[in-house]
Short mmCIF file of C-alpha atoms and ligand atoms in Angstrom, two decimals:
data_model
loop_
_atom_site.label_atom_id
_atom_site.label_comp_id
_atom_site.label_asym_id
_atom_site.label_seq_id
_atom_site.Cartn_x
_atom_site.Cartn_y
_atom_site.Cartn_z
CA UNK J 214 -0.07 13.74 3.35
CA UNK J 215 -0.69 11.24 0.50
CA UNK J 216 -4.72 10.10 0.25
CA UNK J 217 -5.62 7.17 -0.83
CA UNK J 218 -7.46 6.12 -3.93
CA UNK J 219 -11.36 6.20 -4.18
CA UNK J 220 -12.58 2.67 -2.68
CA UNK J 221 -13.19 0.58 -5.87
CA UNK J 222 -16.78 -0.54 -6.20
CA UNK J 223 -16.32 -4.39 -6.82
CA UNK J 224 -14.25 -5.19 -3.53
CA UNK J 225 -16.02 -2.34 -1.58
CA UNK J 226 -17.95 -4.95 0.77
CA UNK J 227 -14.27 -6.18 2.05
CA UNK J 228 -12.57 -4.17 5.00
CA UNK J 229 -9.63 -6.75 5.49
CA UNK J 230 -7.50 -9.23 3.31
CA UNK J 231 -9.05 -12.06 4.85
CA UNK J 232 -12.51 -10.34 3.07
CA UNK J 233 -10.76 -10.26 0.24
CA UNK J 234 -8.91 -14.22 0.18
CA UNK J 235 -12.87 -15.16 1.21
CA UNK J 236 -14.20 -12.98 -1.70
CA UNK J 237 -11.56 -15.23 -4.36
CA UNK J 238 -12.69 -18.16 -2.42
CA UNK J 239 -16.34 -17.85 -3.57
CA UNK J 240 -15.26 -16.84 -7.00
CA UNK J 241 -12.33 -19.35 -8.04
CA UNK J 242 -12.76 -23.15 -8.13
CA UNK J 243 -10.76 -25.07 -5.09
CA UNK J 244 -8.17 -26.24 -7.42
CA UNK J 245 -6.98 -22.73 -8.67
CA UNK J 246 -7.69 -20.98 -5.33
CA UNK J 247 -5.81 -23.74 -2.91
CA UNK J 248 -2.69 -23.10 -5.72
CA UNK J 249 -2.66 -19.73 -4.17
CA UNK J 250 -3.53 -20.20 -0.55
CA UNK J 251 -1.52 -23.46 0.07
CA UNK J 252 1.71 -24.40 1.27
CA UNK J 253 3.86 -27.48 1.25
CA UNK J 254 3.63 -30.77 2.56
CA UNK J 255 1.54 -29.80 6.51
CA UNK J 256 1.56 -26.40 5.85
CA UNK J 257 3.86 -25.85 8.97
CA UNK J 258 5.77 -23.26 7.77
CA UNK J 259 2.46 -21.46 6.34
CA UNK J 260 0.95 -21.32 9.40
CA UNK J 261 3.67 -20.06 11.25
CA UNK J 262 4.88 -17.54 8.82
CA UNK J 263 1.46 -16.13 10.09
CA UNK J 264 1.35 -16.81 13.55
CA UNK J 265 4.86 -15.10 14.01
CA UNK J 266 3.22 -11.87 13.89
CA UNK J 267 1.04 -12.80 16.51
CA UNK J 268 3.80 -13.69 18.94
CA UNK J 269 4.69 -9.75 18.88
CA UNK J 270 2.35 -7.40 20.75
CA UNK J 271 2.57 -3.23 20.25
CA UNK J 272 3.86 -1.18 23.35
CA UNK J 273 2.52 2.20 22.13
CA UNK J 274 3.83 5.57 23.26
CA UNK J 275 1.53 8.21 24.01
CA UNK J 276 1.22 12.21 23.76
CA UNK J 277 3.08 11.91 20.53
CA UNK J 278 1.68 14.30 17.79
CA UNK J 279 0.99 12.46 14.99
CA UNK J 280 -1.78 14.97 13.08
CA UNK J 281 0.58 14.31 10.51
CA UNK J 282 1.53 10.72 9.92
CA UNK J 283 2.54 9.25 6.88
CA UNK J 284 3.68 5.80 5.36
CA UNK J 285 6.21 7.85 3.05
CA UNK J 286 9.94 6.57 2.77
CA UNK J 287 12.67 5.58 0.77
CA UNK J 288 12.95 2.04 -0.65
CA UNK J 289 15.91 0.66 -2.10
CA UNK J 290 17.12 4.20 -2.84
CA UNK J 291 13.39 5.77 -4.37
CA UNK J 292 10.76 7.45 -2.88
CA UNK J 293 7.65 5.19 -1.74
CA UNK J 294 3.96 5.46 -0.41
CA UNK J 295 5.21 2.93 1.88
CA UNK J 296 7.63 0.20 3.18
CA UNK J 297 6.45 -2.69 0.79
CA UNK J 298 6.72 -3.76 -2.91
CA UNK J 299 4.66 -6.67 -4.43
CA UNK J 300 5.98 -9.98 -4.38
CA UNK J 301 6.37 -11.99 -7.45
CA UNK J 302 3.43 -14.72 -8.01
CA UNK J 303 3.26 -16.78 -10.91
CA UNK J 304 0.35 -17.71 -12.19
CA UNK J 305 -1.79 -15.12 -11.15
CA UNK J 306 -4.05 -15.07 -14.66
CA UNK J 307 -5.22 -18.32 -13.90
CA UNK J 308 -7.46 -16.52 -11.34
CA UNK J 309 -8.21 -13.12 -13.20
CA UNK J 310 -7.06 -12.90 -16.42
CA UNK J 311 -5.30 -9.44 -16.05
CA UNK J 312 -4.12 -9.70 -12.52
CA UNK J 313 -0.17 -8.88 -13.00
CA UNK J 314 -1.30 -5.50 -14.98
CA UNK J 315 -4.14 -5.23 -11.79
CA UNK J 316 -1.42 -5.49 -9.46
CA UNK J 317 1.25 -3.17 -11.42
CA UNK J 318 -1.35 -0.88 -11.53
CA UNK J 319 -2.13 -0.44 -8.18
CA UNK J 320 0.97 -0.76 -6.87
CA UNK J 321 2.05 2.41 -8.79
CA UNK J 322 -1.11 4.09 -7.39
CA UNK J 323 0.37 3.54 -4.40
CA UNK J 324 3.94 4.29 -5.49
CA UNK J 325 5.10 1.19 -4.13
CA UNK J 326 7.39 -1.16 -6.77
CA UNK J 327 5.41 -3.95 -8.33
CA UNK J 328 7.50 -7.28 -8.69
CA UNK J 329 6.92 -9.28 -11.72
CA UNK J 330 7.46 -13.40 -11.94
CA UNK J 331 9.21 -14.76 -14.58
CA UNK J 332 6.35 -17.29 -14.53
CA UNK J 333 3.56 -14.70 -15.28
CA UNK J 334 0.78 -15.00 -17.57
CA UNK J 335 1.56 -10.94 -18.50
CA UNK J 336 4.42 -10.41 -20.73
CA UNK J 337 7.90 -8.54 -19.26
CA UNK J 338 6.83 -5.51 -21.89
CA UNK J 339 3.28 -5.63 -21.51
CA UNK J 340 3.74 -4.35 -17.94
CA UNK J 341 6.78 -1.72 -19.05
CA UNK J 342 4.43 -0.30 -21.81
CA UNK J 343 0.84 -0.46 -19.77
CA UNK J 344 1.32 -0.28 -15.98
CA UNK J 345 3.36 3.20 -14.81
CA UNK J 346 5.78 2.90 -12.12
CA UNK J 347 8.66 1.26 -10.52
CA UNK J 348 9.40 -2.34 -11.82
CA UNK J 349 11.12 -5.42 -10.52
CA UNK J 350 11.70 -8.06 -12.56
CA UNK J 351 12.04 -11.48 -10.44
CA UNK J 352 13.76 -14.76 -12.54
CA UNK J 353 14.68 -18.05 -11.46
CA UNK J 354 17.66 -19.58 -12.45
CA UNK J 355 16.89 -21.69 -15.72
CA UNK J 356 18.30 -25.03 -16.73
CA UNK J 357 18.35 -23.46 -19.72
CA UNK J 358 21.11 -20.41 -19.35
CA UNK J 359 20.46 -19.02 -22.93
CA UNK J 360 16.61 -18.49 -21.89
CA UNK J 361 17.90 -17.23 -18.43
CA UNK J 362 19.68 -14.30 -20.02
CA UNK J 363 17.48 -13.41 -22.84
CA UNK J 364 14.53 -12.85 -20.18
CA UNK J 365 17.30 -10.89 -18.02
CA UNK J 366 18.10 -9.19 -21.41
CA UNK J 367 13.87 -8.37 -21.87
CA UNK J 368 14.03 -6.80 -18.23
CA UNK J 369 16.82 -4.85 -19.33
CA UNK J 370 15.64 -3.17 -22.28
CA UNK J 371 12.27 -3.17 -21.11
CA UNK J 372 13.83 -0.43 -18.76
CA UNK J 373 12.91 -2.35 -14.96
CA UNK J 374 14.71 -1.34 -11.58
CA UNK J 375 15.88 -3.76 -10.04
CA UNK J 376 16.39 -7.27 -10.52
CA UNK J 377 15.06 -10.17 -8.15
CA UNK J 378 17.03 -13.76 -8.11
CA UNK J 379 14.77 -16.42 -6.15
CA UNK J 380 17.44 -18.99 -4.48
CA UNK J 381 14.77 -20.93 -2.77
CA UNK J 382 13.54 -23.04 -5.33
CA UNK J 383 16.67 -25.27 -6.38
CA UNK J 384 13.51 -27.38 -7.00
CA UNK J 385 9.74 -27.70 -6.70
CA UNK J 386 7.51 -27.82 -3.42
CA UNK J 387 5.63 -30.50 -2.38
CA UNK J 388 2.41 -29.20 -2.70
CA UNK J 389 -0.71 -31.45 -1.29
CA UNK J 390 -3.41 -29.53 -2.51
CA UNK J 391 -2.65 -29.69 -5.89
CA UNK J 392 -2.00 -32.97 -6.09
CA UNK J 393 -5.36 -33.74 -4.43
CA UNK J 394 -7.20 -31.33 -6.96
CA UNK J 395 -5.44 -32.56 -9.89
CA UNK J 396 -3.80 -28.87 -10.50
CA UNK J 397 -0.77 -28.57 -12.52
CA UNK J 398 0.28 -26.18 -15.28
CA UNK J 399 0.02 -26.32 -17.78
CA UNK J 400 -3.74 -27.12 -17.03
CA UNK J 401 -4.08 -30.89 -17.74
CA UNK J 402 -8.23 -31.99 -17.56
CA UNK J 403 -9.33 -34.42 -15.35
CA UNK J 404 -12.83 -35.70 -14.24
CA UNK J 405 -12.19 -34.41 -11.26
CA UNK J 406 -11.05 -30.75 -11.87
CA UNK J 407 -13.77 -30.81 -15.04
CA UNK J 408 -16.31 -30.97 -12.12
CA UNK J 409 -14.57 -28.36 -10.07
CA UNK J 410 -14.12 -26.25 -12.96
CA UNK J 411 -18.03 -26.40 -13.97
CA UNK J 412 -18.88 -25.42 -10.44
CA UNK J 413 -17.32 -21.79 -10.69
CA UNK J 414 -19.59 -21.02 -14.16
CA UNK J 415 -18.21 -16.97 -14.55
CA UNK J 416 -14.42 -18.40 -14.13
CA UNK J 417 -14.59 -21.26 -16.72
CA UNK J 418 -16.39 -19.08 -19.08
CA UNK J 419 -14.47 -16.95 -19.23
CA UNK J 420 -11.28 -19.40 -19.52
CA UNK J 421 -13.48 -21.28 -22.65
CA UNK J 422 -14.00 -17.90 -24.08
CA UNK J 423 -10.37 -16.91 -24.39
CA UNK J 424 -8.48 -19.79 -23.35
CA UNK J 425 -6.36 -20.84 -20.79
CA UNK J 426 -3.38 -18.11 -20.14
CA UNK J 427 0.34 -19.16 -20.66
CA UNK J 428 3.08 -18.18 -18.68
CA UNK J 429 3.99 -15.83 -21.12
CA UNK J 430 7.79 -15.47 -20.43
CA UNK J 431 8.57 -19.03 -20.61
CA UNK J 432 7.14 -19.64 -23.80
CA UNK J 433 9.30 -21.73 -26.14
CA UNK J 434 11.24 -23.23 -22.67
CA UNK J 435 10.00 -27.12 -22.45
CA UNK J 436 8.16 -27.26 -19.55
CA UNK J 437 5.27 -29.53 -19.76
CA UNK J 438 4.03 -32.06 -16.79
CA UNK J 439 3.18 -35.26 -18.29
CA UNK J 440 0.81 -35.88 -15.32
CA UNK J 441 -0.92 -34.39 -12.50
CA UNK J 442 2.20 -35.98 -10.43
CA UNK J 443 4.76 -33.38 -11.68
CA UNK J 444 2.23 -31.43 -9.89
CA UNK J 445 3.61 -27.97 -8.63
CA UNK J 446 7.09 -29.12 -10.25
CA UNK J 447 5.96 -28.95 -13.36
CA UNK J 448 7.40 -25.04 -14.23
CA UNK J 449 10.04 -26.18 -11.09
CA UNK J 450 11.87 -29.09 -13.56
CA UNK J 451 13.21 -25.95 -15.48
CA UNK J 452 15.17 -24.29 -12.77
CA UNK J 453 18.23 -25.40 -12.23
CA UNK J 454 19.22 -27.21 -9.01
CA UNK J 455 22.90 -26.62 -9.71
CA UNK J 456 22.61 -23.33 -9.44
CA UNK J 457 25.60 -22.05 -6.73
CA UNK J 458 27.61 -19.46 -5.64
CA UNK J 459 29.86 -18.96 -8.21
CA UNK J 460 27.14 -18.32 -10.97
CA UNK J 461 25.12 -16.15 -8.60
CA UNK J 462 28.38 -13.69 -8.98
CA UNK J 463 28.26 -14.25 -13.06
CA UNK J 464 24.50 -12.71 -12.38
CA UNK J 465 26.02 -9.70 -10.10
CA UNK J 466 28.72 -9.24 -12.58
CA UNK J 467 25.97 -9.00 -15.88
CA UNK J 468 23.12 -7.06 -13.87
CA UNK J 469 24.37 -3.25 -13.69
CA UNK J 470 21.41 -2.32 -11.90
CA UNK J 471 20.33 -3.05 -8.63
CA UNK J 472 19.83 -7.12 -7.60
CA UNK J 473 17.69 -8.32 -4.81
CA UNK J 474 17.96 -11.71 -3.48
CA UNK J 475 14.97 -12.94 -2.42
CA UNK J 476 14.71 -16.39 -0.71
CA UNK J 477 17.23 -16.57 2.29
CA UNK J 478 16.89 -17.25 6.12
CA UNK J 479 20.41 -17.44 7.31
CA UNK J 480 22.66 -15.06 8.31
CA UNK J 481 26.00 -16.41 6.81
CA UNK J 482 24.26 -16.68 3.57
CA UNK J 483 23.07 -13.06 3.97
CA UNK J 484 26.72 -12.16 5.14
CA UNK J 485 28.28 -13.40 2.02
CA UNK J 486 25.62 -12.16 -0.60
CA UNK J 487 26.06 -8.26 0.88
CA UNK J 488 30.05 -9.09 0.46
CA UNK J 489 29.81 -10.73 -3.00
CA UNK J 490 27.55 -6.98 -4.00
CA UNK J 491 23.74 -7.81 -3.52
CA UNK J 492 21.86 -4.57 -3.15
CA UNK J 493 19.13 -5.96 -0.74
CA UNK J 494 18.27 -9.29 0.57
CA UNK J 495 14.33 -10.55 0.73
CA UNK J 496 14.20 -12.83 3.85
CA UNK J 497 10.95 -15.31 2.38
CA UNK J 498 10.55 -18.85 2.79
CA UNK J 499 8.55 -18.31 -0.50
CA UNK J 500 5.36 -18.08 1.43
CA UNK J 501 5.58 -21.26 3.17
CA UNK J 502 5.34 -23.56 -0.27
CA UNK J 503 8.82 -24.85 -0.59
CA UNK J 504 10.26 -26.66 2.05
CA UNK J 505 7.79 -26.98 4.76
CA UNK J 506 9.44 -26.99 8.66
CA UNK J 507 11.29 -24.11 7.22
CA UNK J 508 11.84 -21.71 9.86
CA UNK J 509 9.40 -18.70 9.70
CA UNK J 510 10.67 -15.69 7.73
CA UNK J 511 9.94 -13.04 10.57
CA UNK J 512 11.97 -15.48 12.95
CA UNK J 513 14.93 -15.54 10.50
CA UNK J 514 14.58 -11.51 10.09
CA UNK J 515 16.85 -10.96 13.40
CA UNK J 516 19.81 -13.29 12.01
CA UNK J 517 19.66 -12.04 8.95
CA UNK J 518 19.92 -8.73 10.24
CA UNK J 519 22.60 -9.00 12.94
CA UNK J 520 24.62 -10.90 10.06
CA UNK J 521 24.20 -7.83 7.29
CA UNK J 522 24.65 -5.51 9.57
CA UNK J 523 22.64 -2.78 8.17
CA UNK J 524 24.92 -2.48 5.52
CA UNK J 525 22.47 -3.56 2.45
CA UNK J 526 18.51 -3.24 3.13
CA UNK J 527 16.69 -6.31 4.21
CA UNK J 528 13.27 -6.36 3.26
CA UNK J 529 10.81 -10.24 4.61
CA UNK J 530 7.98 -11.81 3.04
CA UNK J 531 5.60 -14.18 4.41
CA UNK J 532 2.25 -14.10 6.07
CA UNK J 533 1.51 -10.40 5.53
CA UNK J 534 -1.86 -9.99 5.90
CA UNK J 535 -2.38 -6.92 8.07
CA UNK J 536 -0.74 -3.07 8.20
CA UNK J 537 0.04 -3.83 11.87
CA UNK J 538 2.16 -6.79 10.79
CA UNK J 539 4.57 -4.20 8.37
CA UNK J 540 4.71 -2.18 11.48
CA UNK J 541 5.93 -5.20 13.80
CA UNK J 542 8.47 -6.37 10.37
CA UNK J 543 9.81 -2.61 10.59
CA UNK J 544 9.70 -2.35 14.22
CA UNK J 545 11.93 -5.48 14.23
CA UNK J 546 14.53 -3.72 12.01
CA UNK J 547 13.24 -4.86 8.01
CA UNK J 548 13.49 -2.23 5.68
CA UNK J 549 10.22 -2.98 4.32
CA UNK J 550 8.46 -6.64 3.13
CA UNK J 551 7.11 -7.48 0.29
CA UNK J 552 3.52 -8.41 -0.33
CA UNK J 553 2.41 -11.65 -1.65
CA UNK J 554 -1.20 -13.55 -1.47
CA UNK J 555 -2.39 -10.48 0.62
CA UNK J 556 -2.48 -8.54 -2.59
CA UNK J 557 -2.51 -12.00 -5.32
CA UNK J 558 -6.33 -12.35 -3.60
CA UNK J 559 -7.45 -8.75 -4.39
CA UNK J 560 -6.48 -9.58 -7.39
CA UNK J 561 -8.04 -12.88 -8.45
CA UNK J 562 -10.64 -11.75 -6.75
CA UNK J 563 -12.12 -8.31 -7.90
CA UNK J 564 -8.80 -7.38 -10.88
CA UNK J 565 -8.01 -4.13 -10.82
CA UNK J 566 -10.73 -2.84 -8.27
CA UNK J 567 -9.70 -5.87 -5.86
CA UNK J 568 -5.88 -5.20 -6.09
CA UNK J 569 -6.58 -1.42 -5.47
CA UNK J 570 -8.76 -2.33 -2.44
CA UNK J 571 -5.87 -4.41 -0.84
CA UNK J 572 -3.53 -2.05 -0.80
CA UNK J 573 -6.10 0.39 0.26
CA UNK J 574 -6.85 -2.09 3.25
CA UNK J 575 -2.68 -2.81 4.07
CA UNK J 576 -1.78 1.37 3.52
CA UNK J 577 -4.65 2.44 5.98
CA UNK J 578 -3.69 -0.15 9.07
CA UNK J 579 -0.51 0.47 9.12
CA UNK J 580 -1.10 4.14 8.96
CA UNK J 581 -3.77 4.18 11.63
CA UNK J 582 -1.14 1.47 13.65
CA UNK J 583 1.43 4.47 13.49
CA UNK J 584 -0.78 6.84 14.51
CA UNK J 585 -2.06 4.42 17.70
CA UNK J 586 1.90 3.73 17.97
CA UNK J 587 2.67 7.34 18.73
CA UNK J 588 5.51 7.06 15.17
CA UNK J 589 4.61 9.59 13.00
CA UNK J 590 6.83 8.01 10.44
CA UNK J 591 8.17 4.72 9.51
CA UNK J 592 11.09 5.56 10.40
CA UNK J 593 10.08 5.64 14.33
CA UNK J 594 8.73 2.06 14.62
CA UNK J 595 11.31 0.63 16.46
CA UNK J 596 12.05 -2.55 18.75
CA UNK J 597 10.88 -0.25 22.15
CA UNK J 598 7.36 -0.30 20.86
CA UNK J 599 7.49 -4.43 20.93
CA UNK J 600 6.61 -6.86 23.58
CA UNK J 601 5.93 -10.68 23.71
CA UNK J 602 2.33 -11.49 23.95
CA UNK J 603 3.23 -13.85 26.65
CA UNK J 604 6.16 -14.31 29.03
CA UNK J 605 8.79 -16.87 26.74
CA UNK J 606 6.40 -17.07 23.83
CA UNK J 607 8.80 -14.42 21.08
CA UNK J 608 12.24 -14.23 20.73
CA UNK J 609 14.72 -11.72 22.23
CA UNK J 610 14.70 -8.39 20.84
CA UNK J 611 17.04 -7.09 17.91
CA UNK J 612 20.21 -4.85 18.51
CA UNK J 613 20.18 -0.88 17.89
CA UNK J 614 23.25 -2.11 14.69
CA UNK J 615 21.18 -5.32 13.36
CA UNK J 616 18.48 -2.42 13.08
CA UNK J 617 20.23 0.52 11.48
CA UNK J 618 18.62 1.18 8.00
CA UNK J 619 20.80 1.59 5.38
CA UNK J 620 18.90 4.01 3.27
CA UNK J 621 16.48 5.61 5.76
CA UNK J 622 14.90 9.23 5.60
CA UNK J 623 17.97 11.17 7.12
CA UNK J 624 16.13 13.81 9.33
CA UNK J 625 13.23 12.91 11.18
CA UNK J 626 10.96 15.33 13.33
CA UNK J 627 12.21 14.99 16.43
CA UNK J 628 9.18 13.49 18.13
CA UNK J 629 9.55 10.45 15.47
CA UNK J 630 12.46 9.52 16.61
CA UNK J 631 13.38 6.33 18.21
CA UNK J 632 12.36 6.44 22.21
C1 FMN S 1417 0.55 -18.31 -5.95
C2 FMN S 1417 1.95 -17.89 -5.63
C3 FMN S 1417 2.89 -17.81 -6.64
C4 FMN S 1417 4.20 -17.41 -6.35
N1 FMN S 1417 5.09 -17.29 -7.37
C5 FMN S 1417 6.33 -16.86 -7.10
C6 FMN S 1417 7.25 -16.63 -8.16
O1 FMN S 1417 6.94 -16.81 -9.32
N2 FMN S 1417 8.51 -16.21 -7.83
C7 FMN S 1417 8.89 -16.00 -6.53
O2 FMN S 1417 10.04 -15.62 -6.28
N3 FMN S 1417 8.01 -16.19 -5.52
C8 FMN S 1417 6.76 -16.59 -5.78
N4 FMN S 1417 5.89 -16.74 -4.75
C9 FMN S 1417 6.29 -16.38 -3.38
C10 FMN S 1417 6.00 -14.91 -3.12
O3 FMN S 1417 6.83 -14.09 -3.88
C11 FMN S 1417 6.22 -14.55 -1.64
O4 FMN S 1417 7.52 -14.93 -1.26
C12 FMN S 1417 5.19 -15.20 -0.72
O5 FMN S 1417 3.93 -15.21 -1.33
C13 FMN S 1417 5.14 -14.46 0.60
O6 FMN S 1417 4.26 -15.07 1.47
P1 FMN S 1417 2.74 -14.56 1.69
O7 FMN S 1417 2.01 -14.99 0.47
O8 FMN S 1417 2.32 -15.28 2.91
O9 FMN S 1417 2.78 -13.07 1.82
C14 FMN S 1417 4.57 -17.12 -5.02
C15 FMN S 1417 3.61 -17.18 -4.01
C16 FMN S 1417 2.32 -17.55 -4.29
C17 FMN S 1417 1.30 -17.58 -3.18
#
């Protein structure tokens, strides 16, 4: 069984990811930490991408032997540490200068894939040459189509798994809290964020000392917010809104290697992108900060499911915080989730030590939730283990097809297997 790293000294005092999103609380100013905890508009859809989970209670089994438990699978066709890769987030150096490579890192540590944003502050070969492991690249579709397919081009060469096209973003959120803090990026100085700024001493040191990161793969693509208005949109007025069916099958027909959607919540859009050749499907609502009244993501996973089939894997994003919460996305029939601000605040919060302790944190619940499930492996978290907290509070269950798992460990023990 696979052990997990020594606890890293600088996040040592947090034992959950809500210890960890307080910890880059106290260290960030507002306006860089509400870019990463906020949503759009009221938040609805960020609060109930969380609350979701909670509408799911565990029915464990009992006098299973689990002595020997472990997270191990396959993902998208490779061996993993567990069910999850890291989500792309932009930005992330605007918290802690080295956060992609932090995240990379630990990720492959954990021998999970790490997903990199096409808006990162880290370079596409930066993180092929320093951080070991399985790579994603994720891109959004660029007004400019020249740009588009050089960085596609980059990812190539730069030797990265998989390829991950966002479809959620034909344009920018609406988000509140940066317009209230003044945030945009690039970085544009204000009074007001001057005075936030100064009030987090370490950060804007630090950010004097070496200057404000760039999103390094967009350089040379016009991009800039003339004011704090374009707030949120201001890296959004690049992608391109016409973006459609037809050219998402010019991207299949370029991309040899494997292509993840990431960004749907409906089952005939699911349907189609498994016919048109789409090697896995992420169902996200991009963390609640797109369109807000979006229906949750682990309330779309059943649709999306039933639609696919279990021919292609479906993994879900979207209020992630605890190892419990993977088990309840698997036991509803994803093929694993991907991990956004519950690893992006171990990072901005602590780097490399912070990113390290996250995953520590999300690898050792949902191990110990097996183990109190009576599944010895992933593979035996199923939708007989789920209940609703409260008569007519969830949704009805999925089907044994809408939950078959495409690439799934072949022989389990038999006491893992589905009850
Ligand atoms: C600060 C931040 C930046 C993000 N940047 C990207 C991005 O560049 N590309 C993308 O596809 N999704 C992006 N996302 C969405 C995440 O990939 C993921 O879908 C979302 O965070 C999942 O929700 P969770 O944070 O509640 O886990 C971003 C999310 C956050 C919080």
């Amino acid at each position: 069984m696979k052990t997990d790293p020594p606890v890293p000294r600088d996040a040592a005092g947090c034992y959950s990811i809500e210890d960890l999103r307080r910890l880059a609380r106290r260290r960030l100013p507002r306006a860089v930490f509400d870019f990463y905890d906020g949503g759009a508009e009221d938040e609805t859809t960020l609060a109930e991408n969380r609350s979701a989970y909670e509408r799911w209670r565990l029915s464990p089994r009992v006098l299973v032997d689990v002595a020997e438990a472990s997270t191990d699978c396959t993902l998208l066709g490779a061996p993993a540490g567990m069910p999850a890769a890291i989500a792309p987030t932009g930005a992330a150096g605007f918290g802690w200068r080295t956060a992609d490579l932090a995240l990379a890192r630990a990720a492959a540590q954990q021998g999970i894939p790490y997903t990199l944003s096409s808006s990162a502050t880290t370079a596409i070969e930066t993180i092929a040459n320093e951080a070991p492991g399985r790579h994603w690249f994720q891109a959004y579709v660029l007004r400019n189509q020249d740009f588009f397919w050089q960085l596609i081009a980059r990812a190539r060469a730069a030797d990265y798994e998989a390829l991950v096209i966002t479809v959620d973003l034909p344009v920018g959120g609406k988000r509140e809290r940066d317009l209230h803090n003044h945030f945009s990026i690039p970085f544009r100085f204000s009074a007001r964020n001057l005075r936030d700024f100064a009030s987090r001493p370490r950060w804007a040191l630090e950010m004097l000392l070496r200057g404000m990161p760039v999103m390094e793969n967009l350089r040379g693509l016009e991009t800039t917010a003339t004011s704090a208005t374009g707030i949120a949109s201001s890296v959004g007025r690049s992608y391109d809104p016409a973006f459609d069916w037809a050219r998402m099958a010019e991207v299949r027909g370029r991309w040899p290697r494997k292509l993840i959607v990431k960004g749907v919540s409906r089952g005939d859009d699911a349907r189609r992108l498994a016919a048109m050749g789409a090697d896995a499907i992420v169902v996200s609502n991009h963390g609640g900060r797109q369109l807000d009244g979006a229906v949750s993501s682990l309330r779309a996973l059943p649709e999306v499911l039933a639609a696919t089939g279990g021919r292609i894997p479906v993994l879900v994003d979207g209020g992630i915080r605890r190892g419990g919460d993977i088990a309840k996305a698997l036991a509803l029939g994803a093929h694993g989730v991907l991990l956004g601000r519950a690893t992006l605040f171990g990072a901005v919060a602590a780097g490399d030590a912070g990113a390290q302790r996250a995953l520590h944190i999300l690898h050792d619940e949902l191990l110990r939730t097996l183990r109190l499930c009576g599944a010895a492996r992933v593979d035996a978290l199923g939708a007989d283990l789920l209940r609703p907290c409260d008569d007519g509070c969830a949704w009805p269950l999925p089907t044994a097809t809408a939950q078959a798992r495409p690439d799934a460990v072949a022989a389990l023990p038999a006491a893992a297997a589905h009850a």
